[in-house]
Amino acid sequence: MMRQHKSIYIYVLVVLVSFVVTSCFDDPGLETTWSGSEIEFNEANLPNGYTENFAKEEGNVTQTDMGVIQVNLVGAPATSDLMIEVEVDPSSTAVQGVHYNLPSSTVTIPAGEVTGTLMVEVLIGNIGLEETPDLVLKIADASGAKISANYGELTYKIRMVCASQLEGTYSVFWETLIIGDGSGGANQTLTNYTFNNTIEIKEVATGVYQLSDMTFGLYPEVYQDSAPTGRISDNCNDITGDASNADQYGDPFTVSGTADPINNTIRLVWSNTYGDGGTVVLTKE
């Protein structure tokens, strides 16, 4: 049975934390503006938007790690080194010496290159799992070229998660399998079912994993269709799906569940707007 292409499209507007400032507009949040090439904070190097998760080791009060934030030059590389000064905005809830340290507030983009890095020492041992410190950074000044601040501000969200080890190959058992009717309802419901398939779970960032098949065998086996991938996050064995999860037809997916590291199992409840869904138990092989 071939799954029909659906005519309903879901559009999701993602509002980013940072804002864009060009040389055509004055930004009241920056003391200085430039004209010419542009500099921007690069959120693409962070694994989860502006959030970076750090796995917290229980009882390790001296644990630290280094976060890396990229600063990019938009356009052709400069012929000389660019020295970019970054400052912490007073709106930050992250406290220097408590949640983080900045080894340097200067970012250098070498001549002929377009990327520099700002290192952030994260004081993991001082931060509780329930804390949500945000480090707000601004481009304050630059030398070596006439530059305009493109992304004038970046909120770097420092988050603690429990150590997670979900990566691996898993067998799939369906406690409940729902085959959709195309309009959000159920066409058929099965219990205690298996396709005798496996899925791969790969860690792509701390506590963030990619599933090789977000339908756990349903699309390939029932619809003879390709398997859409998706992402889940593990925070102290509490599993949540990424808000961007969707299949090749634009149907959004919701996923939630729990992990049992003692028994190497994950129990997930999922659904999409086509009507597919169910409850699966994944067992690491």
Coordinates of C-alpha atoms in Angstrom, one line a residue:
M1 CA 0.0 0.0 0.0
M2 CA 1.6 3.2 -1.1
R3 CA 1.2 6.2 1.2
Q4 CA -0.5 9.0 -0.7
H5 CA 1.1 12.5 -0.8
K6 CA -1.0 14.7 1.4
S7 CA -2.3 18.1 0.4
I8 CA -2.1 19.7 3.8
Y9 CA 1.1 21.6 4.5
I10 CA 2.2 22.8 7.9
Y11 CA 4.3 25.9 8.1
V12 CA 6.3 26.5 11.2
L13 CA 7.8 29.9 11.9
V14 CA 10.8 29.6 14.1
V15 CA 11.7 32.8 15.9
L16 CA 15.4 33.0 16.6
V17 CA 16.8 34.5 19.7
S18 CA 19.3 36.7 17.8
F19 CA 18.3 39.7 15.7
V20 CA 19.7 41.0 12.5
V21 CA 21.3 44.5 12.2
T22 CA 22.5 45.7 8.9
S23 CA 24.3 48.9 8.0
C24 CA 21.1 50.3 6.7
F25 CA 19.5 50.6 10.2
D26 CA 20.7 51.8 13.5
D27 CA 20.6 49.3 16.3
P28 CA 20.0 50.9 19.8
G29 CA 21.5 47.8 21.4
L30 CA 25.0 48.5 19.9
E31 CA 27.1 51.5 20.8
T32 CA 28.9 51.4 17.4
T33 CA 27.9 50.5 13.9
W34 CA 30.1 49.9 10.9
S35 CA 29.7 49.8 7.1
G36 CA 31.3 47.3 4.8
S37 CA 31.7 43.6 5.4
E38 CA 29.5 42.0 8.0
I39 CA 30.2 39.9 11.1
E40 CA 27.8 37.5 12.6
F41 CA 27.5 35.0 15.4
N42 CA 27.1 31.6 13.9
E43 CA 24.3 29.6 15.6
A44 CA 24.7 26.7 13.2
N45 CA 27.7 25.4 15.1
L46 CA 25.6 24.9 18.2
P47 CA 23.8 21.5 18.2
N48 CA 20.4 22.7 19.3
G49 CA 19.9 26.2 18.1
Y50 CA 21.3 28.5 20.8
T51 CA 21.3 25.8 23.5
E52 CA 24.3 23.6 24.3
N53 CA 23.8 20.7 26.6
F54 CA 26.5 19.5 29.0
A55 CA 26.4 16.0 30.5
K56 CA 26.7 16.4 34.3
E57 CA 28.6 13.7 36.3
E58 CA 27.0 13.1 39.6
G59 CA 29.1 14.1 42.5
N60 CA 31.8 15.8 40.4
V61 CA 31.9 19.4 41.8
T62 CA 35.0 20.4 39.8
Q63 CA 33.7 19.3 36.4
T64 CA 34.2 21.7 33.6
D65 CA 34.0 21.7 29.8
M66 CA 34.6 24.1 26.9
G67 CA 31.9 25.5 24.8
V68 CA 32.8 26.9 21.3
I69 CA 30.9 29.8 19.7
Q70 CA 31.8 30.7 16.1
V71 CA 32.0 34.2 14.7
N72 CA 31.8 34.5 11.0
L73 CA 32.8 37.1 8.4
V74 CA 30.2 37.4 5.7
G75 CA 31.7 37.9 2.3
A76 CA 35.3 37.7 1.1
P77 CA 38.1 37.1 3.6
A78 CA 40.0 40.2 4.8
T79 CA 43.6 40.8 3.8
S80 CA 44.6 41.4 7.5
D81 CA 43.6 39.9 10.8
L82 CA 40.3 41.0 12.2
M83 CA 40.2 41.6 16.0
I84 CA 36.6 41.4 17.3
E85 CA 35.7 42.4 20.8
V86 CA 32.8 40.5 22.4
E87 CA 31.2 41.7 25.6
V88 CA 28.6 40.2 28.0
D89 CA 25.3 42.0 28.1
P90 CA 23.9 42.9 31.6
S91 CA 20.8 40.9 30.8
S92 CA 22.8 37.7 31.1
T93 CA 21.5 35.4 33.9
A94 CA 24.8 33.4 33.7
V95 CA 27.3 34.7 36.2
Q96 CA 31.0 34.9 35.5
G97 CA 33.0 32.7 37.9
V98 CA 29.9 30.8 38.9
H99 CA 28.4 29.4 35.6
Y100 CA 31.2 30.2 33.2
N101 CA 34.5 31.9 32.5
L102 CA 35.7 33.6 29.3
P103 CA 39.4 32.8 28.7
S104 CA 39.3 35.8 26.3
S105 CA 36.8 38.3 25.1
T106 CA 38.6 38.8 21.8
V107 CA 37.9 36.8 18.7
T108 CA 40.5 36.8 15.9
I109 CA 39.5 36.0 12.3
P110 CA 42.9 35.5 10.6
A111 CA 43.7 37.1 7.3
G112 CA 42.3 35.0 4.4
E113 CA 39.8 33.2 6.6
V114 CA 36.2 33.8 7.5
T115 CA 35.7 32.1 10.9
G116 CA 37.0 32.8 14.4
T117 CA 36.1 31.1 17.7
L118 CA 35.2 32.3 21.1
M119 CA 35.8 29.7 23.9
V120 CA 33.5 29.5 26.9
E121 CA 34.6 27.6 30.0
V122 CA 31.4 26.1 31.5
L123 CA 31.6 25.4 35.2
I124 CA 29.5 22.3 35.1
G125 CA 30.2 21.3 38.7
N126 CA 28.6 24.5 40.0
I127 CA 25.4 24.3 37.9
G128 CA 22.4 22.2 39.0
L129 CA 20.3 20.2 36.5
E130 CA 17.3 22.6 37.2
E131 CA 19.3 25.8 36.5
T132 CA 18.9 27.6 33.2
P133 CA 21.8 30.2 32.9
D134 CA 21.8 32.2 29.7
L135 CA 24.9 34.0 28.5
V136 CA 24.0 37.0 26.4
L137 CA 26.9 38.1 24.2
K138 CA 27.3 41.2 22.0
I139 CA 29.8 42.3 19.3
A140 CA 31.2 45.4 20.9
D141 CA 34.0 46.5 18.6
A142 CA 36.2 45.4 15.7
S143 CA 39.5 46.5 14.2
G144 CA 41.2 45.7 10.9
A145 CA 38.3 46.5 8.6
K146 CA 35.1 48.5 8.3
I147 CA 32.6 46.1 9.7
S148 CA 28.9 46.1 10.4
A149 CA 27.4 43.9 13.1
N150 CA 25.0 41.6 11.4
Y151 CA 23.9 39.5 14.4
G152 CA 24.6 42.0 17.1
E153 CA 23.5 39.6 20.0
L154 CA 23.6 35.9 20.8
T155 CA 21.9 34.2 23.7
Y156 CA 24.0 31.1 24.6
K157 CA 21.9 28.8 26.7
I158 CA 23.9 26.7 29.0
R159 CA 22.0 23.6 30.1
M160 CA 22.9 20.6 32.2
V161 CA 21.6 17.1 31.3
C162 CA 22.3 13.7 32.9
A163 CA 24.9 11.5 31.3
S164 CA 23.2 9.6 28.5
Q165 CA 24.2 6.5 26.6
L166 CA 21.4 5.7 24.2
E167 CA 23.4 5.3 21.0
G168 CA 23.1 1.8 19.4
T169 CA 21.0 -0.6 17.4
Y170 CA 17.5 -1.4 18.8
S171 CA 14.9 -4.0 18.1
V172 CA 11.3 -2.7 18.0
F173 CA 8.2 -4.1 19.7
W174 CA 4.8 -2.4 19.3
E175 CA 2.6 -2.4 22.3
T176 CA 0.1 -0.5 20.1
L177 CA 0.4 0.2 16.4
I178 CA -2.0 2.7 14.8
I179 CA -2.2 2.9 11.0
G180 CA -3.7 6.3 10.1
D181 CA -6.7 7.1 7.9
G182 CA -5.2 10.2 6.3
S183 CA -7.2 12.7 8.3
G184 CA -5.8 12.2 11.8
G185 CA -7.9 9.2 12.8
A186 CA -7.1 5.5 12.9
N187 CA -7.8 3.1 10.0
Q188 CA -6.4 0.0 11.9
T189 CA -5.1 -0.7 15.4
L190 CA -2.9 -3.6 16.3
T191 CA -1.5 -4.7 19.6
N192 CA 1.7 -6.6 20.6
Y193 CA 3.0 -6.5 17.0
T194 CA 6.5 -6.6 15.5
F195 CA 7.9 -6.0 12.0
N196 CA 11.2 -7.8 13.0
N197 CA 13.1 -4.7 12.1
T198 CA 15.7 -2.7 13.9
I199 CA 16.5 1.1 14.1
E200 CA 19.7 2.9 14.7
I201 CA 20.0 5.7 17.3
K202 CA 23.1 7.9 16.9
E203 CA 24.2 10.7 19.3
V204 CA 24.6 13.9 17.4
A205 CA 25.2 16.2 20.4
T206 CA 25.2 15.8 24.2
G207 CA 21.9 14.1 25.0
V208 CA 20.6 14.6 21.4
Y209 CA 20.0 11.6 19.2
Q210 CA 19.0 10.9 15.6
L211 CA 16.6 8.0 14.8
S212 CA 17.1 6.2 11.5
D213 CA 13.4 5.6 11.3
M214 CA 11.0 7.9 13.1
T215 CA 8.1 5.5 12.3
F216 CA 9.9 2.5 13.7
G217 CA 9.2 0.4 10.6
L218 CA 5.7 1.5 9.8
Y219 CA 6.5 3.5 6.6
P220 CA 8.8 1.0 5.0
E221 CA 6.7 -2.1 5.9
V222 CA 3.1 -0.9 5.6
Y223 CA 3.3 2.0 3.0
Q224 CA 6.4 0.7 1.2
D225 CA 7.7 4.2 1.6
S226 CA 11.1 5.7 2.7
A227 CA 11.7 6.0 6.5
P228 CA 11.9 9.6 7.7
T229 CA 14.6 10.4 10.3
G230 CA 14.0 12.4 13.4
R231 CA 15.6 13.6 16.7
I232 CA 14.9 13.0 20.3
S233 CA 16.6 14.4 23.4
D234 CA 17.3 12.6 26.7
N235 CA 17.4 14.5 29.9
C236 CA 17.7 12.3 32.9
N237 CA 15.8 9.5 31.1
D238 CA 13.0 11.8 30.1
I239 CA 12.7 11.6 26.3
T240 CA 11.3 14.5 24.2
G241 CA 11.0 14.8 20.4
D242 CA 12.5 17.7 18.5
A243 CA 9.9 20.3 17.4
S244 CA 11.2 20.2 13.8
N245 CA 10.4 16.4 13.4
A246 CA 8.4 15.9 10.2
D247 CA 8.1 13.4 7.5
Q248 CA 8.8 13.8 3.7
Y249 CA 5.2 15.0 3.3
G250 CA 5.5 17.8 5.8
D251 CA 3.5 16.0 8.6
P252 CA 4.8 17.0 12.0
F253 CA 5.6 14.2 14.5
T254 CA 5.3 14.3 18.2
V255 CA 7.4 11.9 20.3
S256 CA 7.7 11.5 24.1
G257 CA 8.7 8.7 26.5
T258 CA 11.2 7.4 29.0
A259 CA 14.5 5.5 28.9
D260 CA 15.4 2.6 31.2
P261 CA 19.2 2.5 31.3
I262 CA 19.3 -0.5 33.6
N263 CA 17.3 -2.7 31.2
N264 CA 18.6 -0.9 28.0
T265 CA 15.1 -0.1 26.8
I266 CA 13.3 3.0 25.6
R267 CA 9.5 3.3 25.6
L268 CA 8.1 5.9 23.2
V269 CA 4.6 7.2 22.4
W270 CA 4.4 8.9 19.0
S271 CA 1.9 10.2 16.4
N272 CA 1.6 12.3 13.3
T273 CA -1.2 14.3 11.7
Y274 CA -1.9 11.6 9.2
G275 CA -3.2 9.5 12.0
D276 CA -0.2 7.1 12.4
G277 CA 1.2 6.4 15.8
G278 CA 1.4 4.1 18.7
T279 CA 3.6 2.9 21.6
V280 CA 6.9 1.2 20.9
V281 CA 9.4 -0.4 23.2
L282 CA 13.0 -0.3 21.9
T283 CA 15.5 -2.8 23.2
K284 CA 19.2 -2.3 22.7
E285 CA 20.9 -5.3 21.0

